[in-house]
Coordinates of N, CA and C in Angstrom, one line a residue:
X63 N -38.8 -28.8 -64.9 CA -38.2 -29.1 -66.1 C -38.6 -29.4 -67.3
X64 N -37.5 -28.7 -68.2 CA -37.7 -27.9 -69.5 C -38.2 -29.9 -70.0
X65 N -39.0 -29.6 -70.8 CA -39.7 -31.0 -71.9 C -38.6 -31.7 -72.8
X66 N -38.0 -30.9 -73.1 CA -37.2 -30.9 -74.1 C -35.9 -31.4 -73.4
X67 N -35.5 -31.1 -72.2 CA -34.3 -31.9 -72.0 C -34.4 -33.3 -71.5
X68 N -35.5 -33.4 -70.7 CA -35.8 -34.6 -70.4 C -35.9 -35.6 -72.0
X69 N -36.6 -35.3 -73.0 CA -36.8 -35.8 -73.9 C -35.3 -36.2 -74.5
X70 N -34.8 -35.3 -74.4 CA -33.1 -35.8 -74.9 C -32.1 -36.7 -74.1
X71 N -32.7 -36.7 -72.5 CA -32.3 -37.4 -71.5 C -32.4 -38.7 -71.6
X72 N -33.6 -38.9 -72.4 CA -34.1 -40.7 -72.0 C -33.8 -41.3 -73.2
X73 N -33.5 -41.0 -74.2 CA -33.2 -41.9 -75.6 C -31.5 -42.2 -75.0
X74 N -30.8 -40.9 -74.3 CA -29.0 -41.3 -74.2 C -28.9 -42.6 -73.0
X75 N -30.1 -42.6 -72.5 CA -30.0 -43.1 -71.1 C -30.9 -44.9 -70.8
X76 N -30.9 -45.5 -71.7 CA -31.9 -46.3 -72.1 C -31.7 -47.2 -71.2
X77 N -33.1 -47.8 -70.4 CA -33.3 -48.7 -69.4 C -33.4 -50.5 -70.0
X78 N -32.3 -51.5 -69.1 CA -32.1 -52.4 -70.0 C -31.5 -53.4 -68.6
X79 N -31.4 -54.4 -69.2 CA -30.9 -55.9 -67.6 C -29.8 -55.1 -66.7
X80 N -28.7 -54.5 -67.8 CA -28.0 -53.9 -67.2 C -28.3 -52.5 -66.1
X81 N -28.8 -52.0 -66.0 CA -29.6 -50.6 -65.5 C -29.4 -50.6 -64.2
X82 N -28.2 -49.3 -64.0 CA -28.3 -49.0 -62.5 C -29.0 -47.5 -63.0
X83 N -29.6 -46.7 -61.0 CA -29.7 -45.4 -61.1 C -28.6 -44.8 -61.8
X84 N -29.1 -43.4 -62.1 CA -28.4 -42.3 -62.5 C -27.7 -41.1 -61.7
X85 N -26.9 -40.8 -61.8 CA -27.1 -39.8 -60.3 C -26.9 -38.5 -61.2
X86 N -27.7 -38.0 -62.7 CA -27.6 -37.5 -63.1 C -28.3 -35.9 -62.5
X87 N -27.6 -34.6 -62.5 CA -28.3 -33.1 -62.2 C -29.2 -32.5 -63.1
X88 N -30.4 -32.7 -62.4 CA -31.8 -31.9 -62.6 C -31.6 -30.5 -61.9
X89 N -31.5 -30.0 -62.0 CA -32.1 -28.7 -61.6 C -33.2 -28.0 -60.8
X90 N -33.5 -28.9 -61.4 CA -35.2 -28.4 -60.3 C -35.4 -29.7 -59.4
X91 N -34.7 -29.8 -58.3 CA -35.3 -31.5 -57.4 C -36.4 -31.2 -56.7
X92 N -37.3 -30.8 -57.3 CA -38.7 -30.4 -56.7 C -39.8 -31.7 -57.7
X93 N -38.9 -31.2 -59.0 CA -39.5 -32.9 -59.9 C -39.6 -34.1 -59.2
X94 N -40.4 -34.8 -59.3 CA -40.0 -36.3 -59.5 C -41.0 -37.2 -59.8
X95 N -41.9 -36.1 -60.7 CA -42.8 -37.2 -61.6 C -43.3 -36.4 -62.7
X96 N -43.6 -36.8 -64.1 CA -44.2 -35.9 -64.8 C -45.2 -36.1 -65.8
X97 N -46.4 -35.4 -65.6 CA -47.0 -36.0 -66.4 C -47.4 -35.0 -67.1
X98 N -48.1 -35.8 -68.6 CA -48.2 -35.4 -70.0 C -49.8 -34.5 -70.0
X99 N -50.4 -33.7 -70.4 CA -51.7 -32.9 -70.2 C -52.1 -32.6 -71.6
X100 N -52.8 -33.7 -71.9 CA -52.9 -33.3 -72.8 C -53.9 -31.9 -73.3
X101 N -53.9 -31.0 -74.8 CA -54.4 -30.3 -74.9 C -55.6 -30.3 -75.9
X102 N -56.4 -29.0 -75.3 CA -58.0 -29.7 -76.3 C -57.9 -28.1 -77.2
X103 N -57.7 -28.8 -78.6 CA -56.8 -27.8 -79.4 C -58.1 -26.8 -80.0
X104 N -59.2 -27.2 -79.9 CA -60.5 -26.3 -79.6 C -60.8 -25.3 -78.8
X105 N -60.2 -25.5 -77.8 CA -60.6 -24.7 -76.4 C -59.9 -23.4 -76.2
X106 N -60.1 -22.4 -76.0 CA -59.7 -21.2 -75.7 C -58.8 -20.7 -75.0
X107 N -57.9 -20.1 -74.5 CA -57.1 -19.9 -72.9 C -57.3 -18.9 -72.4
X108 N -57.4 -19.2 -71.3 CA -57.5 -17.3 -70.5 C -56.7 -17.6 -69.0
X109 N -56.0 -16.7 -69.5 CA -54.6 -16.4 -68.3 C -55.3 -15.1 -67.5
X110 N -55.3 -15.1 -66.3 CA -55.5 -13.9 -65.2 C -54.6 -14.0 -63.9
X111 N -54.6 -12.7 -63.3 CA -53.7 -12.6 -62.4 C -54.0 -11.0 -61.8
X112 N -53.8 -11.3 -60.5 CA -54.2 -9.6 -59.7 C -53.3 -9.3 -58.7
X113 N -52.8 -8.1 -58.9 CA -52.2 -7.2 -58.2 C -52.4 -6.2 -57.4
X114 N -52.1 -6.6 -55.9 CA -52.5 -5.5 -54.9 C -51.3 -5.0 -54.2
X115 N -50.9 -4.0 -54.7 CA -49.8 -2.9 -53.9 C -50.6 -1.7 -53.5
X116 N -49.5 -1.1 -53.3 CA -49.6 0.3 -52.6 C -49.8 1.4 -53.1
X117 N -49.7 1.0 -54.7 CA -50.6 1.7 -55.6 C -52.0 1.8 -56.1
X118 N -51.9 0.5 -55.5 CA -53.9 0.4 -55.6 C -53.9 -1.5 -55.9
X119 N -55.3 -1.3 -56.9 CA -55.3 -3.0 -56.9 C -55.7 -2.8 -58.4
X120 N -55.6 -3.8 -59.1 CA -55.6 -3.8 -60.7 C -55.5 -5.0 -61.0
X121 N -56.2 -5.4 -62.1 CA -56.2 -7.0 -62.4 C -55.6 -7.0 -63.7
X122 N -55.9 -8.2 -64.3 CA -55.6 -8.4 -66.0 C -55.5 -10.2 -66.4
X123 N -56.1 -10.2 -67.9 CA -56.5 -11.3 -67.9 C -56.3 -11.4 -69.8
X124 N -55.8 -12.6 -69.9 CA -55.6 -12.8 -71.2 C -56.6 -14.1 -71.9
X125 N -57.0 -13.6 -72.9 CA -57.8 -14.8 -73.8 C -57.3 -15.2 -74.9
X126 N -56.9 -16.3 -75.3 CA -56.2 -17.1 -76.3 C -57.0 -17.0 -77.2
X127 N -57.3 -16.9 -78.4 CA -57.9 -18.1 -79.3 C -57.3 -19.1 -79.8
X128 N -58.2 -20.0 -80.4 CA -57.3 -21.3 -80.7 C -56.5 -20.9 -81.9
X129 N -56.5 -20.3 -83.1 CA -55.6 -19.7 -83.8 C -54.7 -18.6 -83.2
X130 N -54.4 -18.4 -81.7 CA -53.5 -17.8 -81.5 C -53.5 -16.4 -81.3
X131 N -54.4 -15.6 -81.6 CA -54.7 -14.0 -81.4 C -54.9 -14.0 -80.4
X132 N -54.5 -13.0 -79.5 CA -54.6 -13.0 -78.2 C -55.5 -11.7 -77.7
X133 N -56.1 -11.7 -76.8 CA -57.2 -10.4 -76.5 C -56.7 -10.2 -75.0
X134 N -56.1 -9.5 -74.5 CA -55.8 -8.8 -73.5 C -56.4 -7.3 -73.0
X135 N -56.6 -7.9 -71.6 CA -57.3 -6.6 -70.6 C -57.3 -6.9 -69.2
X136 N -57.0 -5.3 -69.1 CA -56.8 -4.4 -67.8 C -57.5 -3.9 -66.8
X137 N -57.7 -4.3 -65.9 CA -58.7 -3.0 -64.7 C -57.8 -1.9 -63.1
X138 N -58.3 -1.0 -63.3 CA -58.1 -0.7 -61.7 C -59.6 -0.9 -61.1
X139 N -59.4 -1.5 -60.1 CA -60.4 -1.2 -59.1 C -60.3 -0.5 -58.1
X140 N -61.6 0.0 -58.0 CA -62.0 1.1 -57.4 C -61.8 1.1 -55.5
X141 N -61.8 0.4 -54.8 CA -61.5 0.4 -53.7 C -60.7 -1.0 -53.0
X142 N -60.3 -0.7 -52.2 CA -59.2 -2.0 -51.3 C -60.2 -3.4 -51.7
X143 N -59.0 -4.2 -52.0 CA -59.3 -5.9 -52.7 C -58.0 -6.5 -51.8
X144 N -58.6 -8.1 -50.9 CA -57.6 -8.7 -51.0 C -56.8 -9.1 -52.2
X145 N -55.8 -9.8 -51.9 CA -55.2 -10.7 -53.1 C -55.6 -11.6 -53.5
X146 N -56.6 -12.4 -52.8 CA -57.8 -13.4 -53.3 C -58.4 -13.0 -53.9
X147 N -59.6 -11.7 -53.2 CA -60.6 -11.3 -54.4 C -60.2 -10.6 -55.8
X148 N -58.9 -10.0 -55.5 CA -58.4 -9.3 -56.9 C -58.6 -10.4 -57.8
X149 N -57.7 -11.3 -57.2 CA -57.9 -13.0 -58.2 C -58.9 -13.5 -59.1
X150 N -59.9 -13.0 -57.5 CA -61.4 -13.7 -58.3 C -61.6 -13.0 -59.4
X151 N -61.4 -11.6 -58.9 CA -62.1 -10.5 -59.8 C -61.3 -10.3 -61.6
X152 N -59.7 -10.6 -61.8 CA -59.5 -11.1 -62.9 C -60.1 -12.0 -63.6
X153 N -60.6 -13.1 -62.8 CA -60.7 -14.3 -63.1 C -61.9 -14.1 -64.2
X154 N -62.9 -13.5 -63.3 CA -64.5 -13.1 -63.7 C -64.2 -12.4 -64.9
X155 N -62.4 -11.4 -65.1 CA -62.8 -10.5 -65.9 C -62.8 -11.2 -67.1
X156 N -61.9 -12.3 -67.2 CA -61.3 -12.9 -68.2 C -62.5 -14.0 -69.0
X157 N -63.2 -14.7 -67.7 CA -64.7 -15.3 -68.3 C -65.6 -14.6 -69.2
X158 N -66.0 -13.2 -68.5 CA -66.8 -12.3 -69.2 C -66.2 -12.4 -70.5
X159 N -65.0 -12.1 -70.8 CA -64.5 -11.6 -72.0 C -64.9 -12.7 -72.6
X160 N -64.6 -13.9 -72.7 CA -64.8 -15.2 -73.3 C -66.0 -15.7 -73.6
X161 N -67.1 -14.9 -72.8 CA -68.2 -15.0 -72.8 C -68.8 -14.2 -73.8
X162 N -68.4 -12.8 -73.8 CA -68.4 -11.7 -75.1 C -67.8 -11.9 -76.4
X163 N -67.3 -13.0 -76.4 CA -66.6 -13.5 -77.4 C -67.6 -15.0 -78.3
X164 N -68.4 -15.4 -77.4 CA -69.3 -16.0 -77.8 C -68.9 -17.8 -77.6
X165 N -67.0 -18.0 -76.8 CA -66.7 -19.2 -76.5 C -67.7 -20.1 -75.6
X166 N -66.9 -21.5 -76.6 CA -68.0 -22.6 -76.2 C -67.0 -23.2 -75.1
X167 N -65.8 -23.5 -75.6 CA -64.6 -24.0 -75.0 C -63.1 -23.2 -74.2
X168 N -63.4 -23.3 -72.7 CA -62.4 -22.6 -72.2 C -61.4 -23.4 -71.2
X169 N -60.1 -23.1 -71.4 CA -59.4 -23.3 -70.3 C -59.0 -22.4 -69.6
X170 N -59.2 -21.9 -68.5 CA -58.5 -21.4 -67.4 C -57.8 -21.6 -66.5
X171 N -56.6 -20.6 -66.6 CA -55.2 -21.4 -66.1 C -55.1 -19.4 -65.1
X172 N -54.3 -20.4 -64.0 CA -54.0 -19.1 -62.9 C -52.9 -19.8 -61.8
X173 N -52.3 -18.6 -61.4 CA -51.5 -19.2 -60.4 C -52.2 -18.6 -59.1
X174 N -53.1 -18.8 -59.1 CA -53.9 -18.5 -58.1 C -54.5 -20.2 -56.9
X175 N -54.0 -21.3 -56.6 CA -54.2 -21.9 -56.3 C -55.5 -22.6 -55.6
X176 N -55.6 -21.1 -54.5 CA -57.0 -21.0 -54.0 C -58.1 -21.1 -55.3
X177 N -57.8 -20.4 -55.8 CA -59.2 -20.3 -56.6 C -59.8 -21.7 -57.4
X178 N -58.2 -21.9 -57.7 CA -58.3 -23.0 -58.8 C -59.1 -24.5 -58.0
X179 N -58.2 -24.6 -56.8 CA -58.9 -25.9 -55.8 C -60.7 -25.6 -55.7
X180 N -60.8 -24.2 -55.7 CA -62.2 -24.0 -55.2 C -62.8 -24.6 -56.2
X181 N -62.3 -24.1 -57.2 CA -63.4 -24.5 -58.7 C -63.4 -25.8 -58.9
X182 N -62.5 -26.8 -58.5 CA -62.9 -28.2 -58.6 C -63.4 -28.4 -57.8
X183 N -63.3 -28.4 -56.4 CA -64.5 -28.3 -55.1 C -64.0 -29.1 -53.9
X184 N -62.2 -28.8 -54.5 CA -61.0 -29.4 -54.0 C -60.8 -29.1 -52.2
X185 N -60.7 -27.4 -52.3 CA -61.4 -26.8 -51.2 C -62.4 -26.1 -50.6
X186 N -62.9 -26.0 -49.5 CA -64.2 -25.3 -49.2 C -63.9 -23.6 -49.0
X187 N -64.5 -22.8 -49.4 CA -65.0 -21.7 -49.7 C -65.3 -21.3 -48.0
X188 N -64.5 -20.8 -47.4 CA -65.1 -20.2 -45.6 C -65.1 -19.1 -46.0
X189 N -64.1 -18.2 -46.0 CA -64.1 -16.6 -46.2 C -65.2 -16.3 -46.5
X190 N -66.2 -15.2 -46.3 CA -67.5 -14.8 -46.1 C -67.4 -14.2 -47.3
X191 N -66.1 -13.2 -48.2 CA -65.9 -12.5 -48.8 C -65.8 -13.3 -50.4
X192 N -65.0 -14.9 -50.4 CA -65.1 -15.5 -51.9 C -66.4 -16.4 -51.9
X193 N -67.5 -16.2 -51.0 CA -68.5 -16.8 -51.3 C -69.1 -16.9 -52.5
X194 N -69.3 -16.0 -52.5 CA -70.0 -15.2 -53.3 C -69.2 -15.4 -54.8
X195 N -68.0 -14.9 -54.6 CA -66.9 -14.9 -55.9 C -67.0 -16.2 -56.6
X196 N -67.1 -17.5 -55.6 CA -67.1 -18.4 -56.1 C -68.4 -19.0 -56.6
X197 N -69.3 -18.9 -56.0 CA -70.3 -18.8 -56.7 C -70.8 -18.3 -57.9
X198 N -70.3 -17.3 -58.2 CA -70.2 -16.3 -59.5 C -69.9 -17.3 -60.6
X199 N -68.3 -17.6 -60.1 CA -67.8 -18.6 -61.2 C -68.3 -19.7 -61.6
X200 N -68.9 -20.2 -60.5 CA -69.6 -21.4 -61.0 C -70.8 -21.0 -62.2
X201 N -71.2 -20.2 -61.4 CA -72.8 -19.6 -62.4 C -72.4 -19.3 -63.9
X202 N -71.1 -18.7 -64.1 CA -70.4 -18.4 -65.5 C -69.9 -19.3 -65.7
X203 N -69.5 -20.4 -65.4 CA -69.1 -21.6 -65.9 C -70.2 -22.2 -66.9
X204 N -71.3 -22.3 -66.2 CA -72.3 -23.0 -67.2 C -72.6 -22.1 -68.4
X205 N -71.8 -21.0 -68.7 CA -72.2 -20.4 -70.2 C -71.5 -21.6 -70.9
X206 N -70.7 -22.4 -70.7 CA -69.6 -23.2 -71.2 C -69.9 -24.1 -71.7
X207 N -69.5 -25.1 -72.8 CA -70.3 -26.2 -73.3 C -69.1 -27.2 -72.4
X208 N -67.6 -27.0 -72.2 CA -66.8 -27.1 -71.4 C -65.9 -26.4 -71.4
X209 N -65.2 -26.1 -69.6 CA -64.7 -25.2 -68.5 C -64.2 -26.3 -68.1
X210 N -62.7 -25.9 -68.3 CA -61.6 -26.7 -67.1 C -60.3 -25.6 -66.2
X211 N -60.8 -25.9 -65.3 CA -59.5 -24.7 -64.9 C -57.8 -25.4 -64.5
X212 N -57.0 -25.1 -64.3 CA -55.4 -25.3 -64.5 C -54.9 -24.0 -63.7
X213 N -54.0 -25.2 -62.1 CA -53.3 -24.2 -61.7 C -51.9 -24.3 -62.3
X214 N -51.4 -22.7 -62.3 CA -50.0 -23.2 -63.3 C -48.9 -22.2 -62.3
X215 N -47.5 -22.5 -62.5 CA -46.9 -21.6 -61.4 C -46.8 -20.3 -61.9
X216 N -46.1 -19.5 -61.2 CA -46.0 -17.9 -61.0 C -45.4 -17.8 -62.8
X217 N -44.6 -18.6 -62.7 CA -43.3 -18.3 -64.0 C -44.0 -18.5 -65.1
X218 N -45.2 -19.2 -65.2 CA -45.9 -19.8 -66.5 C -47.4 -18.8 -66.6
X219 N -47.3 -17.8 -65.9 CA -48.1 -17.0 -66.0 C -47.8 -15.3 -65.8
X220 N -46.2 -15.1 -66.5 CA -45.7 -14.0 -66.7 C -46.5 -13.0 -67.6
X221 N -47.6 -13.3 -68.5 CA -48.0 -11.8 -68.9 C -49.0 -11.4 -68.7
X222 N -50.2 -12.1 -68.0 CA -50.8 -11.9 -66.9 C -51.0 -11.0 -66.1
X223 N -49.4 -11.8 -65.5 CA -49.1 -11.1 -64.0 C -48.2 -9.5 -64.3
X224 N -47.4 -9.7 -65.6 CA -47.2 -8.5 -65.9 C -48.3 -7.3 -66.2
X225 N -49.3 -7.8 -66.9 CA -50.5 -6.7 -67.2 C -51.0 -6.4 -65.9
X226 N -51.4 -7.1 -64.7 CA -51.7 -6.7 -63.6 C -51.0 -5.9 -63.1
X227 N -49.5 -5.5 -63.0 CA -48.8 -5.1 -62.4 C -48.3 -3.8 -62.9
X228 N -48.3 -3.7 -63.8 CA -48.3 -2.7 -65.2 C -49.6 -1.8 -64.8
X229 N -50.6 -2.1 -64.9 CA -51.7 -1.6 -64.3 C -51.9 -1.1 -63.3
X230 N -51.0 -1.4 -62.1 CA -51.0 -1.0 -60.8 C -49.7 0.2 -60.6
X231 N -49.3 0.4 -62.2 CA -48.2 1.7 -62.3 C -48.4 2.4 -62.9
X232 N -48.7 2.7 -63.6 CA -49.2 3.4 -64.5 C -50.9 4.6 -63.7
X233 N -50.5 5.6 -63.4 CA -51.8 6.7 -63.0 C -52.6 6.5 -64.0
X234 N -54.3 6.6 -63.7 CA -55.5 6.3 -64.1 C -55.6 8.0 -64.2
X235 N -56.0 8.5 -65.8 CA -56.3 9.3 -65.9 C -57.5 9.7 -66.1
X236 N -58.4 9.1 -65.4 CA -59.6 9.5 -65.0 C -60.5 9.7 -66.2
X237 N -61.1 10.5 -66.9 CA -62.3 10.3 -68.2 C -61.5 10.1 -69.0
X238 N -60.4 10.3 -69.3 CA -59.7 10.9 -70.6 C -59.7 9.6 -71.5
X239 N -60.3 9.5 -72.9 CA -60.1 8.0 -73.7 C -58.6 7.4 -74.0
X240 N -58.6 6.1 -73.7 CA -57.3 5.8 -74.0 C -57.2 4.4 -74.6
X241 N -56.5 4.7 -76.0 CA -56.5 3.8 -76.8 C -56.0 2.6 -76.6
X242 N -56.6 1.4 -77.2 CA -56.5 -0.1 -77.0 C -55.1 -0.3 -77.2
X243 N -54.3 -1.4 -76.8 CA -52.6 -1.2 -77.2 C -52.9 -2.9 -77.7
X244 N -52.2 -3.0 -79.1 CA -52.3 -3.9 -79.8 C -50.7 -4.5 -79.8
X245 N -50.9 -5.5 -79.8 CA -49.8 -6.7 -79.6 C -49.7 -7.6 -80.6
X246 N -48.6 -7.9 -81.6 CA -48.9 -8.7 -82.4 C -47.3 -9.8 -82.3
X247 N -47.8 -11.2 -82.2 CA -47.1 -12.0 -81.7 C -47.0 -12.7 -83.4

C-alpha cells in the first residue's frame, strides 16, 4: 500500500464516537497492518539479487551511501548455481563491496526470504551447500559495527534484479576490458 494514500485517507476519516467501519477499497488486500520502520540515516544500504536462467548465472548488488551515492556491481558466475546459492553469492559480493568502502553501518535488503530469515537465525540451514554460505555471511557481518538484514518484496528490489538479469543476458567478451557504467541520479 502506498504510504501517502494511507496518510491522505486517515485525516479524511477520523475515528470518533460515531465511528462505523468503512468499506473503503484498498487494491492490496494482503495489507492488514502497517509497521513504521525507522531508518538509520548513517547506515549504508545494500540491495542484492541473483538470476539463474538458460543463459547462465549472474548476480547484482547495489551499495548506497548515506549521501545517495550508488555503487553498482554485476558478475557472471562460472559454473551452475541454484537460485539460493546465486542469491548468497550476490549478497556476499555486496557485503564485500561495503567492506572495501570501509562501511561501518550497513542495512542489507533483499528479496530472498531464505537468506534474510537464516541471517536472523529464524530458519535453519539444512542444505549442505548453504551451510558454508551462511557461516561466511556471519563472519563477514562481524566486520561492521551495525548490520541489519531486511526482507523486501521483489518490486522494491528492481535495480538489483535488473542488474542480475541484464548481466545474464549480455554475452561475456572474455578477457576484454569493460569500462565501468556510471549512472547519475
